[in-house]
Coordinates of C-alpha atoms in Angstrom, one line a residue:
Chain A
X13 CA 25.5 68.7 278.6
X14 CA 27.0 66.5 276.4
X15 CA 27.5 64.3 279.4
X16 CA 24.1 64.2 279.7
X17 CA 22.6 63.3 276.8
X18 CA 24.8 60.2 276.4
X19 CA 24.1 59.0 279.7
X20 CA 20.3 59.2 278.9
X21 CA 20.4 55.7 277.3
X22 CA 16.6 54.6 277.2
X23 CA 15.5 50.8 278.5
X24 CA 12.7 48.5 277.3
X25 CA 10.7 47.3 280.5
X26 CA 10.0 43.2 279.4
X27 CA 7.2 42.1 280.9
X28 CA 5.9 38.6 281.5
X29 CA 2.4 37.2 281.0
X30 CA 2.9 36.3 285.0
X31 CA 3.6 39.7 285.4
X32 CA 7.8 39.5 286.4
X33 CA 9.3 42.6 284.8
X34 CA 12.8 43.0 283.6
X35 CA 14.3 45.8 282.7
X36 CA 17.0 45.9 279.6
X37 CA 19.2 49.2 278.3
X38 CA 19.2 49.4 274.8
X39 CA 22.2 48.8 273.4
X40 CA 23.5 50.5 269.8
X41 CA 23.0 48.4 266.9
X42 CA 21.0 47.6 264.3
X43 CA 19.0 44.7 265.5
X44 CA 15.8 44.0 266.0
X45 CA 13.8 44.1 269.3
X46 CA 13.1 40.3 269.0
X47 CA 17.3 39.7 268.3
X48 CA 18.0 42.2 271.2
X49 CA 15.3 40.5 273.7
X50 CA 17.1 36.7 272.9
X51 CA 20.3 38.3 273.4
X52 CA 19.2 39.9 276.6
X53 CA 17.9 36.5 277.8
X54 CA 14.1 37.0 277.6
X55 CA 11.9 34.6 277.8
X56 CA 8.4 34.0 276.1
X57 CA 9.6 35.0 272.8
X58 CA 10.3 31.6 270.5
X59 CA 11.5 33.3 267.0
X60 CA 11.1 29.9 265.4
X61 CA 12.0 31.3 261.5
X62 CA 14.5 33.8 262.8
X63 CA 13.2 36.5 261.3
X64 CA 11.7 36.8 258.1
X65 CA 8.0 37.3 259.9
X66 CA 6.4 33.9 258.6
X67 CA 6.3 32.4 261.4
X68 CA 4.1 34.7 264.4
X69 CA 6.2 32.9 267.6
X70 CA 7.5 36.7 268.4
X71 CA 4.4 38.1 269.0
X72 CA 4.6 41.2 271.6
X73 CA 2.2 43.7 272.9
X74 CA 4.1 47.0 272.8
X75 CA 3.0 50.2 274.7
X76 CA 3.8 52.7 272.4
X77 CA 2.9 51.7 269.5
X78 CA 3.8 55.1 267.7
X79 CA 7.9 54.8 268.6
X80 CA 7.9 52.0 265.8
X81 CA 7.5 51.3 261.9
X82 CA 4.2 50.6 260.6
X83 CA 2.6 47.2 260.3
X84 CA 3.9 45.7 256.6
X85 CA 1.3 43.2 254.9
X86 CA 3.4 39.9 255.6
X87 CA 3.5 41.3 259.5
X88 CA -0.4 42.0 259.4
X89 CA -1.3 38.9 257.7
X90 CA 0.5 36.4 260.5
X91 CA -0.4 38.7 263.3
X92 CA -4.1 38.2 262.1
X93 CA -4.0 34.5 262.9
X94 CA -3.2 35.3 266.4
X95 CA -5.9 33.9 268.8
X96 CA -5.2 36.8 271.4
X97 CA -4.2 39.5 268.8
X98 CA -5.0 42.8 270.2
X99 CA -4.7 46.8 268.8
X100 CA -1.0 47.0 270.0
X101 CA 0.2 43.5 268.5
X102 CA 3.5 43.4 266.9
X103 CA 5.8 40.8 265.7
X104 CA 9.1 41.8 267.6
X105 CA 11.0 40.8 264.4
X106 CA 9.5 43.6 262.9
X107 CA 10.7 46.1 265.2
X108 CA 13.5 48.0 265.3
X109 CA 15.7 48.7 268.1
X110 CA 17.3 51.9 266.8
X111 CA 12.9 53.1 267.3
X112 CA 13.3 52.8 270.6
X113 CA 13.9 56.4 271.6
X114 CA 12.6 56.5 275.2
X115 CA 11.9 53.9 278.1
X116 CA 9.3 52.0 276.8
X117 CA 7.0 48.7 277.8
X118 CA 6.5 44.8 276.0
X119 CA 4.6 43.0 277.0
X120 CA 5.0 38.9 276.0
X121 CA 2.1 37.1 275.5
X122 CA 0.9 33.7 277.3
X123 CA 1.9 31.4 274.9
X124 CA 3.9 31.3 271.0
X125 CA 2.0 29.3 268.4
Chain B
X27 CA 30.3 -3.8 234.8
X28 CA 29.2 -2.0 237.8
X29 CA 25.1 -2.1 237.5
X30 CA 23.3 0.5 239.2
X31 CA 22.4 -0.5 242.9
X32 CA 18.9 1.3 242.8
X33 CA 16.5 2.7 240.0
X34 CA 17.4 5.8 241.3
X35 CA 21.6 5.6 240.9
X36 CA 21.2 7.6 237.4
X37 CA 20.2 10.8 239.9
X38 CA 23.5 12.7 239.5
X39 CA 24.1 11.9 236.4
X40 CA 20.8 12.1 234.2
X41 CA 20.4 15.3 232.4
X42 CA 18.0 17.0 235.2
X43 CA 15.3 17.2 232.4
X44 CA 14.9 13.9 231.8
X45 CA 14.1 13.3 236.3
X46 CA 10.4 12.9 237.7
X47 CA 11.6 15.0 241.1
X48 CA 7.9 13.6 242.0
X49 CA 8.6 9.9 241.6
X50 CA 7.2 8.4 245.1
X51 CA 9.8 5.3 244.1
X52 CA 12.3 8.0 245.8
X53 CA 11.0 8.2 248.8
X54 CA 10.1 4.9 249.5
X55 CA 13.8 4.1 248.8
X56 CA 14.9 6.7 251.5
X57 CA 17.0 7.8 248.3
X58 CA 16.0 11.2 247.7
X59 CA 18.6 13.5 249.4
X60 CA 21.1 13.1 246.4
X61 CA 18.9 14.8 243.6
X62 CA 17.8 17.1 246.0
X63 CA 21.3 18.5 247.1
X64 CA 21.8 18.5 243.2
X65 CA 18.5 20.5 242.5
X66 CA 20.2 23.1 245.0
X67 CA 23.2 23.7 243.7
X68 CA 22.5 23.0 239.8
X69 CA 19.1 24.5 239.3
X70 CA 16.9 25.3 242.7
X71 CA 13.9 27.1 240.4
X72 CA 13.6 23.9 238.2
X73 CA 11.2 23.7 235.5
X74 CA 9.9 19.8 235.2
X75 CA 7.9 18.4 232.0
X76 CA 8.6 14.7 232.7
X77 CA 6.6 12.1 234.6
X78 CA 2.7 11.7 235.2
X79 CA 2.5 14.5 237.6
X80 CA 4.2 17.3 235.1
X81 CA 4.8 20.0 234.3
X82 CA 5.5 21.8 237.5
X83 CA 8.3 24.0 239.2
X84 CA 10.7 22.7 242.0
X85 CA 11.9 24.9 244.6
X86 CA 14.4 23.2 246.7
X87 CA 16.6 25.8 248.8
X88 CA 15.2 27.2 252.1
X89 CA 15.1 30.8 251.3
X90 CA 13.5 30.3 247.9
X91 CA 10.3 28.5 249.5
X92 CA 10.0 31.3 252.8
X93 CA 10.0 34.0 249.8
X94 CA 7.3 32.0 248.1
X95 CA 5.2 31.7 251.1
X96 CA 5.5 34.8 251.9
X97 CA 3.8 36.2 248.8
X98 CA 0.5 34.4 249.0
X99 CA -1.4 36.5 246.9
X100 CA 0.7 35.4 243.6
X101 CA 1.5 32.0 245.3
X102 CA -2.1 30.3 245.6
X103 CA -3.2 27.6 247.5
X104 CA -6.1 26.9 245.7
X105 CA -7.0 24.6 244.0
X106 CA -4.5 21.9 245.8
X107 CA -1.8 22.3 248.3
X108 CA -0.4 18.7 246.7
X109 CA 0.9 18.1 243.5
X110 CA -1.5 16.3 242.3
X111 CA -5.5 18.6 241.5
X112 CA -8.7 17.4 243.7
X113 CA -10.5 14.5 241.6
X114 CA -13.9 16.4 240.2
X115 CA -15.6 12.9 241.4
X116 CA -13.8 13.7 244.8
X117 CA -13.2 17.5 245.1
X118 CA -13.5 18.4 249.0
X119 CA -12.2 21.5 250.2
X120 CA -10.7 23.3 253.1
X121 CA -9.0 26.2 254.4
X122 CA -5.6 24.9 253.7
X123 CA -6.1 25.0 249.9
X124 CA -8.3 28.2 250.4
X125 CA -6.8 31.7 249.9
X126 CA -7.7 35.0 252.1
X127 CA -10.0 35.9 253.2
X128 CA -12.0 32.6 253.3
X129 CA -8.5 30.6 254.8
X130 CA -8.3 33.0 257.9
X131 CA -11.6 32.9 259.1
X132 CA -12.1 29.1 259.1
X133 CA -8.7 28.8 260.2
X134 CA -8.9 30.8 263.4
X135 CA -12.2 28.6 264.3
X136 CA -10.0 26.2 264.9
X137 CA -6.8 27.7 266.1
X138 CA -8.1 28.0 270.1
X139 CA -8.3 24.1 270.3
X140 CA -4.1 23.7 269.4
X141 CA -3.3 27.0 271.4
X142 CA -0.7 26.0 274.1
X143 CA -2.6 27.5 276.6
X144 CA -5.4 25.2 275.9
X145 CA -2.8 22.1 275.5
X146 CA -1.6 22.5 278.8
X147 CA -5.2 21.2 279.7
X148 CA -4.7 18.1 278.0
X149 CA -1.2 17.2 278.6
X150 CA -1.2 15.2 281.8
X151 CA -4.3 13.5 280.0
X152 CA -1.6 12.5 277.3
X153 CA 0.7 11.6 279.4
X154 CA -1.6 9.1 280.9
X155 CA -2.3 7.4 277.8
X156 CA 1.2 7.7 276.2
X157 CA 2.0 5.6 279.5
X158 CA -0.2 3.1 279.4
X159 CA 0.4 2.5 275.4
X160 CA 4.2 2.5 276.7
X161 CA 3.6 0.3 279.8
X162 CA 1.5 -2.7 277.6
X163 CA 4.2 -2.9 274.7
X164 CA 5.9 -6.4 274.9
X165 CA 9.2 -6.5 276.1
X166 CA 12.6 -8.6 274.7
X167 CA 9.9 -9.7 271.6
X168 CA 9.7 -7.9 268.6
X169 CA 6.8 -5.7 267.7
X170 CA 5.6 -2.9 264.9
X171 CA 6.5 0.3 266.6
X172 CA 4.2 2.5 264.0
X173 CA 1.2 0.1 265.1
X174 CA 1.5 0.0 268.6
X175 CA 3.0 3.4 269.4
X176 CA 2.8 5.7 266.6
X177 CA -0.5 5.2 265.3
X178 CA -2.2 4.6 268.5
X179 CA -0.9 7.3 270.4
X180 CA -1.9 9.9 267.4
X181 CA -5.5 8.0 266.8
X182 CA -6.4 8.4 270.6
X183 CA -5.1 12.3 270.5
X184 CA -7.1 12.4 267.5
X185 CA -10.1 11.0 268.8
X186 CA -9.6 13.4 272.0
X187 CA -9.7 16.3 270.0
X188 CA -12.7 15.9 268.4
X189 CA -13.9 14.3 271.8
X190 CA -14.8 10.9 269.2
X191 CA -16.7 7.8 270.3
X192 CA -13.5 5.8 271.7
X193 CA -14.0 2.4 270.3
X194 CA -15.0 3.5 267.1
X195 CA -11.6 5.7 267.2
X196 CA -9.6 3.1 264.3
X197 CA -11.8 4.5 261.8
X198 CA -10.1 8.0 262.1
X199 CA -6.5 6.7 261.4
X200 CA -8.5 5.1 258.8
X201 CA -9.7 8.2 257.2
X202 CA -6.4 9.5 257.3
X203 CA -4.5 6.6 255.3
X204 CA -7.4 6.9 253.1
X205 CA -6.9 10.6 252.3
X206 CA -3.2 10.6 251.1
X207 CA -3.6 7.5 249.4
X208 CA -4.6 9.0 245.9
X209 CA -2.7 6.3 243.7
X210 CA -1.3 9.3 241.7
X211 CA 1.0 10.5 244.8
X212 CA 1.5 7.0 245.7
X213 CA 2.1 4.9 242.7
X214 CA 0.2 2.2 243.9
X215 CA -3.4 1.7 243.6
X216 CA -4.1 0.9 247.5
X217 CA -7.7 2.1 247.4
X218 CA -10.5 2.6 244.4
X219 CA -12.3 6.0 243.7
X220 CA -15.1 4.4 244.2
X221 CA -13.6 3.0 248.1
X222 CA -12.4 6.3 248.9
X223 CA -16.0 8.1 247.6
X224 CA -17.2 5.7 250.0
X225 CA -15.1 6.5 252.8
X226 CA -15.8 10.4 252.3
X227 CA -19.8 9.3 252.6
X228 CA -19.0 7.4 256.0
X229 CA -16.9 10.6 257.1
X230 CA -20.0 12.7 256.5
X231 CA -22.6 10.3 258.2
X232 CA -20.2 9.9 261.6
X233 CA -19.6 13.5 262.3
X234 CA -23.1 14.5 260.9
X235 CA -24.4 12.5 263.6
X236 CA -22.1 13.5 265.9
X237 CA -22.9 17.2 265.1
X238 CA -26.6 16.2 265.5
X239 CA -26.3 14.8 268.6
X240 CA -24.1 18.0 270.0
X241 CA -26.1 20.9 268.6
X242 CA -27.2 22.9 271.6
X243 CA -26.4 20.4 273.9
X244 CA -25.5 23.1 276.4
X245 CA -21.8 21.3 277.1
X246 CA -19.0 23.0 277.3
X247 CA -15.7 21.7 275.7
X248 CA -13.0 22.4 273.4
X249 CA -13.8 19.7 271.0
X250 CA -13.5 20.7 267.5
X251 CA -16.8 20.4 266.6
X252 CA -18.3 22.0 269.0
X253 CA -16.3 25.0 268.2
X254 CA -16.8 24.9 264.6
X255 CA -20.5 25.1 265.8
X256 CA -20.0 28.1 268.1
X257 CA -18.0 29.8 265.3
X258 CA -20.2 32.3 263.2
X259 CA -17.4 31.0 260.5
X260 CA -18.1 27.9 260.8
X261 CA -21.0 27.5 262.4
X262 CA -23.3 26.3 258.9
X263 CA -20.5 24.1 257.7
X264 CA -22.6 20.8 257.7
X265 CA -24.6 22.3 255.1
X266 CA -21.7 22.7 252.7
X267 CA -20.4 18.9 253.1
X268 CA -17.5 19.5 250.2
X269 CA -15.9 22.0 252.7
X270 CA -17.4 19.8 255.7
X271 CA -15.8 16.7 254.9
X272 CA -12.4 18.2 254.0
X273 CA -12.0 20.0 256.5
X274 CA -12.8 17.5 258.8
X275 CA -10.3 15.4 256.8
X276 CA -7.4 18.4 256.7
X277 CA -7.8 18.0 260.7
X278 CA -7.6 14.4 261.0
X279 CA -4.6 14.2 258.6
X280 CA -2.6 16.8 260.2
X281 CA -3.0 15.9 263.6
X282 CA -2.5 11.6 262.4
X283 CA 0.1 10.7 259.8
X284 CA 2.2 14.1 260.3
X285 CA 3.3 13.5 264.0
X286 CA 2.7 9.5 264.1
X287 CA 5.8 9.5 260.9
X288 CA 7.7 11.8 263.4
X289 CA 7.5 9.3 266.0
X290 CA 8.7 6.7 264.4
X291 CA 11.5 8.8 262.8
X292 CA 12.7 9.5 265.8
X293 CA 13.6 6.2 266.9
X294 CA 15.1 5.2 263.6
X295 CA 17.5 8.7 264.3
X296 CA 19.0 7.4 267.6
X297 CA 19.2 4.1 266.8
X298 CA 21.7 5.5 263.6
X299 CA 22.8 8.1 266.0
X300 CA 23.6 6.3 269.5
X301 CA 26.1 9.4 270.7
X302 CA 23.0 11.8 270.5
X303 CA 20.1 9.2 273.0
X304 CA 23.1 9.8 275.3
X305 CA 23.2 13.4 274.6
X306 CA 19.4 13.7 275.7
X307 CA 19.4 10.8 278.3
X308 CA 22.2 12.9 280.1
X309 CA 20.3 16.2 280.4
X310 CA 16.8 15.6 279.8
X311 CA 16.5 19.6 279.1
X312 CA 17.8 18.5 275.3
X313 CA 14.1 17.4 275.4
X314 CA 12.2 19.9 273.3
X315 CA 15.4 20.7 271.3
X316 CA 15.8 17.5 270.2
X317 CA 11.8 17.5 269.0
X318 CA 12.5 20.1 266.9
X319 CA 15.2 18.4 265.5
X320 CA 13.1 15.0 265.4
X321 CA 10.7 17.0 263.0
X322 CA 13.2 18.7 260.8
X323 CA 15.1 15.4 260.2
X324 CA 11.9 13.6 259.4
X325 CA 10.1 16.0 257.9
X326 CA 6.7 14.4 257.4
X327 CA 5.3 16.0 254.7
X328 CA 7.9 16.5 251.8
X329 CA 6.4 19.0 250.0
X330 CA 3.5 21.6 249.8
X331 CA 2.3 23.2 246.0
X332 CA 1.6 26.7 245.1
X333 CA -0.4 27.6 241.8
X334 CA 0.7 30.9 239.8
X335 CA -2.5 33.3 239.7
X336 CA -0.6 35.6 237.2
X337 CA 2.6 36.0 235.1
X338 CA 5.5 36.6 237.2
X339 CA 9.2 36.4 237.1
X340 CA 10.6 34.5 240.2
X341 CA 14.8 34.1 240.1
X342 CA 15.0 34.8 236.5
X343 CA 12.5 32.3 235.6
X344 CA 9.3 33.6 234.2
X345 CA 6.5 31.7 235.4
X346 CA 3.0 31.5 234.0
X347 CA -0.3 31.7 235.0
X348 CA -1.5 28.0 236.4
X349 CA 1.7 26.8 237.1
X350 CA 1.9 24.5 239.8
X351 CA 5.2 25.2 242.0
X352 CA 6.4 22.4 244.2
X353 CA 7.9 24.1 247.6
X354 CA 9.9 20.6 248.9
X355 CA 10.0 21.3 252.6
X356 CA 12.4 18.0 252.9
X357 CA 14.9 19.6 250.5
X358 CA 14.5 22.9 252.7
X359 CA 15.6 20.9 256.0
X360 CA 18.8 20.0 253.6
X361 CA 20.0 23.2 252.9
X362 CA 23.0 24.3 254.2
X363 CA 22.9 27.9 253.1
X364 CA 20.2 27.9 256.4
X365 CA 21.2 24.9 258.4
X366 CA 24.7 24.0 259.2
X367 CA 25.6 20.5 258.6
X368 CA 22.1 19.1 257.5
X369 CA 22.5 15.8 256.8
X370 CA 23.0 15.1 260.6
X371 CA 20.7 14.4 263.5
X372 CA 22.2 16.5 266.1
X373 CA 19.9 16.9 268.8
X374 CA 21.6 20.0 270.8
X375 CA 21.7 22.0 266.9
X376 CA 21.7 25.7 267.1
X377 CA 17.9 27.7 266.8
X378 CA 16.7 23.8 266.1
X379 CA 13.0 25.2 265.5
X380 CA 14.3 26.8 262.7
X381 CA 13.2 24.6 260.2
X382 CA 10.7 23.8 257.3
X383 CA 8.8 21.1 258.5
X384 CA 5.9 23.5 259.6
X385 CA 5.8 25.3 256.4
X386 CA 5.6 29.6 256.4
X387 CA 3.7 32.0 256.0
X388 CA 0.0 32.8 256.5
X389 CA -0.8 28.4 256.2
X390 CA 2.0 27.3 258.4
X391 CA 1.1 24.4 260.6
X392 CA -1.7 25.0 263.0
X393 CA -0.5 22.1 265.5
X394 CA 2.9 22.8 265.8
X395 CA 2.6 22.9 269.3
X396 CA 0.5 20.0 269.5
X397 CA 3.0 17.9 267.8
X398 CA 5.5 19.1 269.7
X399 CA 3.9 18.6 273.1
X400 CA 3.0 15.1 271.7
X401 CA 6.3 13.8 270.9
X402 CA 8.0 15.3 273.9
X403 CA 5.7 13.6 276.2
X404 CA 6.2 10.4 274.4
X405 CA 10.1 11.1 274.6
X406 CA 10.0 12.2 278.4
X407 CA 8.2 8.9 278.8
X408 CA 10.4 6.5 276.6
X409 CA 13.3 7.7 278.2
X410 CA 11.9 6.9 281.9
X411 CA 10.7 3.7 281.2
X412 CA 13.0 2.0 278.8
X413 CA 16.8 1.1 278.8
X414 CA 16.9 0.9 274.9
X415 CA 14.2 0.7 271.8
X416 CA 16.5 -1.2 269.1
X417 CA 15.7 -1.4 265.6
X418 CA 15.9 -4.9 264.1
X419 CA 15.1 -4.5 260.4
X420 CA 15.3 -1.9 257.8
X421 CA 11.9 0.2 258.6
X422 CA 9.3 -0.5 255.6
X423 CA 8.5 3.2 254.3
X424 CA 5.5 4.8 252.3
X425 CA 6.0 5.2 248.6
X426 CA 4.4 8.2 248.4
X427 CA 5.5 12.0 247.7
X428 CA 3.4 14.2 249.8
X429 CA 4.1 12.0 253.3
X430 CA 7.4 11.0 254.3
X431 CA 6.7 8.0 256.9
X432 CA 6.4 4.1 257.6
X433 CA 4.1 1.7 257.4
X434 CA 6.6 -0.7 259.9
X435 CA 9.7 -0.6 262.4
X436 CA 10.2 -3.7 264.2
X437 CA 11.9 -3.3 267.4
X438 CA 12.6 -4.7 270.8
X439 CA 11.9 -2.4 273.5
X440 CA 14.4 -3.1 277.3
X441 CA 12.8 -1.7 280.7
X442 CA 15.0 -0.1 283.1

C-alpha cells in the first residue's frame, strides 16, 4: 500500500499555444511551478525578474485553479495588464509546486510581454 | 600636487552629504558608476538636501527599487515619474505618472499595439528598413552613427506606429529631444519655455488633424491612434489635450530616445569588448541574449521617481509625506548583490533579461518587446552585412539625468 502511494507521483501536462504537450513528474521541493517548468526545459515562459511577480513574462493559464494559493495584490495588479488575461490567469512564479496534488494542465500563453 | 582629473574625482571622498547624486555633469562625463557603487555599500536609502533638484531619497541597490515598485499604492507616480515636477505653464499628463485605476485603463489601450504577437506583423517590415538605412551608410568614411542609424531607425518605427505622414516623420524625433530637454534635468538651457510651449501646441495641431482625418474612416489598423479612438478609455482623449499631448509624448519618448541610446550603446560595448562581437558573430543564437545585455549595460533611462503619499518607514528611514524617492535603475544594473560581475558586458550572462532597464512593477516598460525586436533586427543585420563598425572618437554624451545616451559616435563602418 505503501508502495502505492509513493509511486502515485502526480505530473503537470505543459501545454503550448501551438498545442504540443509535454508531460513533467513533479519533483519534491520547494520551488515554484515557473522554477520547476525552466528547470524541466519549457518553453514560452520568459521569467525576466526571476521571481518577485513585477515583471508578468510567466503568465500561465492553469486548469485547476483551486489546487493553488490565492491571487496576492502584486500578482493581480500585473496579471491585470495582460492583453489576453483570462478567469484562470496565474503568474507561474506565484505558484507553488508542493500545490500540485494531482495530474494537472498549463497552459502557456502566445506570447510574454 | 596631484589635481583632480574630473569635477567629479571628490566622489569617494566628499562627505555623501555634501554630493548632488542628480548632477547631469555625471553622466555626461560617463563618471557616475563610482558614487553609485559607494551609495550601495555606504548608504543605499540616502537622504539628499544638496543641489537644485533637492531634497530627495536615492535608492541605488536592485532589491530596494523592485520592493519600492512593488508597493505602488505608498510609492506614487503622480505627479512626476522624473526628478524634477511638471512646469504649471507646461503640466501634461499621462498614464505613466498616473496611479490606479486611471494608469491601467489608458495603459492597456495601448498595450495590443507592442504585444509580440502583433510585432511579429511588423518585423520583416523592420527589417526592410533597418536594411536599407544599413545598406546606404558610407563605407571606409566616417559618419555619426546616432544620426544615421540610431535615430533614423527609431523615427521611422516611430512614425510606423502611429502610421505618421513619412516625410514629416523628423518632427517626431523632434518632439522627443524636446520633451527631456527641461534645462533643470539637463543643466543646459537647450530650449525656452516658451519653444517647448510651442512645440507641445504643434504636437496637438498634427495629431489633432490626424485624429480628424481618421475618425470613422472605416480602416483597419493597429496605429496608435486609431486604437486610442476604438478604446472606450481612450476614446475622448482629444478633448482633454493636457493628457492628449502627454501621452502622445510618453509614446514618442519611449519608443525614440530609450532604444535609439541602446543602439548606439551597443556598438560603443563591442568596440571596448572585441572578445564578446566574436562571442555573438560565432553563434548568432547569443542574439537576443546579448540585447538584453545591450539594454542592461546601457540602461537608457537612469532613473524613475516615486512620491511618498503617507508617512512610512522604508529600511529604517522614516520617510515623509511628499518625498520624492529617486529609484536609479543604472545603479540597479550595478549591483552585484543581483548581477554577478556588473561592471562587464558579457553577452552570454546568466538570466541576462534580468535587469532594471525596464523598470517593475505595475508601470514597467510597455515596449520591451518592441525594443528588443528592434535591436535584434538591427544586430542580425549589422552582423550580415559588415566586417567591423569601429569607433573613432570618444562618443559625445547627453548631460542629462533622466536619459543616458549620445548625441554623436563617429565610426567607420567595413562590408563583408
Amino acid at each position: 500500500m505503501t508502495d502505492m502511494m509513493e509511486s502515485v507521483v502526480p505530473r503537470i501536462i505543459f501545454v503550448q499555444a501551438d498545442g504540443s504537450q509535454s508531460e513533467v513528474e513533479v519533483s519534491r521541493g520547494h520551488q515554484s511551478v515557473m522554477e520547476f517548468a525552466l528547470e524541466s526545459g519549457i518553453g514560452g515562459i520568459d521569467a525576466d525578474c526571476g521571481g518577485s511577480a513585477v515583471c508578468g513574462t510567466c503568465h500561465c493559464f492553469v486548469n485547476d485553479p483551486h489546487m493553488f494559493g490565492a491571487i496576492e495584490p502584486n500578482e493581480e495588479a500585473m496579471l491585470g495588464l495582460r492583453p489576453d488575461r483570462e478567469n484562470n490567469s496565474r503568474l507561474s512564479c506565484q505558484l507553488s509546486l508542493s500545490d500540485v496534488s494531482a495530474d494537472t494542465t498549463i497552459t502557456l500563453p502566445e506570447f510574454q510581454m | 600636487m596631484n589635481a583632480p582629473t574630473h569635477p567629479f574625482a571628490s566622489d569617494l571622498t566628499l562627505p555623501l552629504t555634501e554630493i548632488d547624486v542628480a548632477d547631469p555633469k555625471r553622466f555626461e562625463l560617463d563618471c557616475w558608476q563610482p558614487l553609485f557603487s559607494r551609495l550601495r555599500k555606504e548608504s543605499p536609502v540616502h537622504y539628499q538636501t544638496v543641489g537644485d533638484l533637492g531634497p530627495f531619497w536615492s535608492i541605488s541597490r536592485f532589491d530596494d527599487i523592485v520592493e519600492i515598485e512593488k508597493n505602488a499604492e505608498v510609492f506614487s507616480s503622480e505627479p512626476s515619474i522624473a526628478i524634477i515636477d511638471p512646469l504649471p505653464e507646461l503640466d501634461i499628463k499621462n498614464f505613466i505618472a498616473m496611479d490606479e485605476p486611471s494608469h491601467s485603463l489608458q495603459r492597456k489601450a495601448f498595450q495590443p499595439v507592442v504585444a509580440p504577437k502583433n510585432l511579429t506583423e511588423f518585423e520583416s517590415l523592420i527589417r526592410s528598413r533597418t536594411r536599407a538605412a544599413l545598406e546606404s551608410l558610407p563605407e571606409n568614411t566616417p559618419f555619426n552613427w546616432v544620426e544615421l542609424v540610431s535615430r533614423n531607425l527609431t523615427t521611422q518605427m516611430l512614425a510606423t506606429l502611429f502610421d505618421f505622414p513619412w516625410e514629416e516623420r523628423q518632427k517626431l524625433s523632434m518632439w522627443s529631444d524636446a520633451a527631456v530637454s527641461d534645462e533643470r534635468i539637463t543643466g543646459k538651457a537647450d530650449l525656452t519655455l516658451e519653444e517647448r510651449q510651442l512645440m507641445a501646441v504643434d504636437i496637438f495641431e498634427s495629431f489633432s488633424k490626424l485624429w480628424q482625418e481618421r475618425l470613422d474612416d472605416g480602416v483597419e489598423s493597429f496605429d496608435l491612434i486609431r486604437l486610442m479612438q476604438k478604446d472606450p478609455n481612450t476614446k475622448d482623449l482629444i478633448n482633454d489635450p493636457v493628457m492628449f499631448i502627454g501621452n502622445l509624448l510618453l509614446l514618442i519618448v519611449g519608443g525614440n530616445d530609450t532604444t535609439r541610446n541602446s543602439m548606439t550603446g551597443g556598438v560603443i560595448f563591442f568596440n571596448e569588448n572585441p572578445s564578446e562581437l566574436e562571442k555573438v558573430r560565432n553563434d548568432t543564437s547569443l542574439i537576443p541574449s546579448m540585447v538584453s545585455e545591450v539594454i542592461r549595460f546601457q540602461t537608457p533611462l537612469p532613473h524613475m521617481r516615486r512620491t511618498v503619499t503617507r508617512d512610512f518607514e522604508f529600511k529604517g528611514h522614516r520617510m515623509k509625506e511628499g518625498d520624492k524617492v529617486v529609484l536609479w535603475y543604472c545603479s540597479a544594473n550595478r549591483d552585484d548583490d543581483v548581477i554577478k560581475n556588473p561592471d562587464s558586458f558579457v553577452i552570454d550572462r546568466e538570466s541576462p533579461r534580468n535587469h532594471a532597464s525596464f523598470g517593475f512593477g505595475i508601470h514597467r516598460c510597455m515596449g520591451n518587446r518592441l525594443a528588443e525586436m528592434q535591436l535584434r533586427v538591427l544586430w542580425e543585420e549589422c552582423l550580415d552585412l559588415f566586417e567591423s563598425i569601429e569607433v573613432q572618437a570618444e562618443p559625445t554624451r547627453l548631460s542629462n539625468n533622466f536619459v543616458r545616451g549620445y548625441s554623436e559616435l563617429e565610426v567607420v563602418v567595413k562590408r563583408n
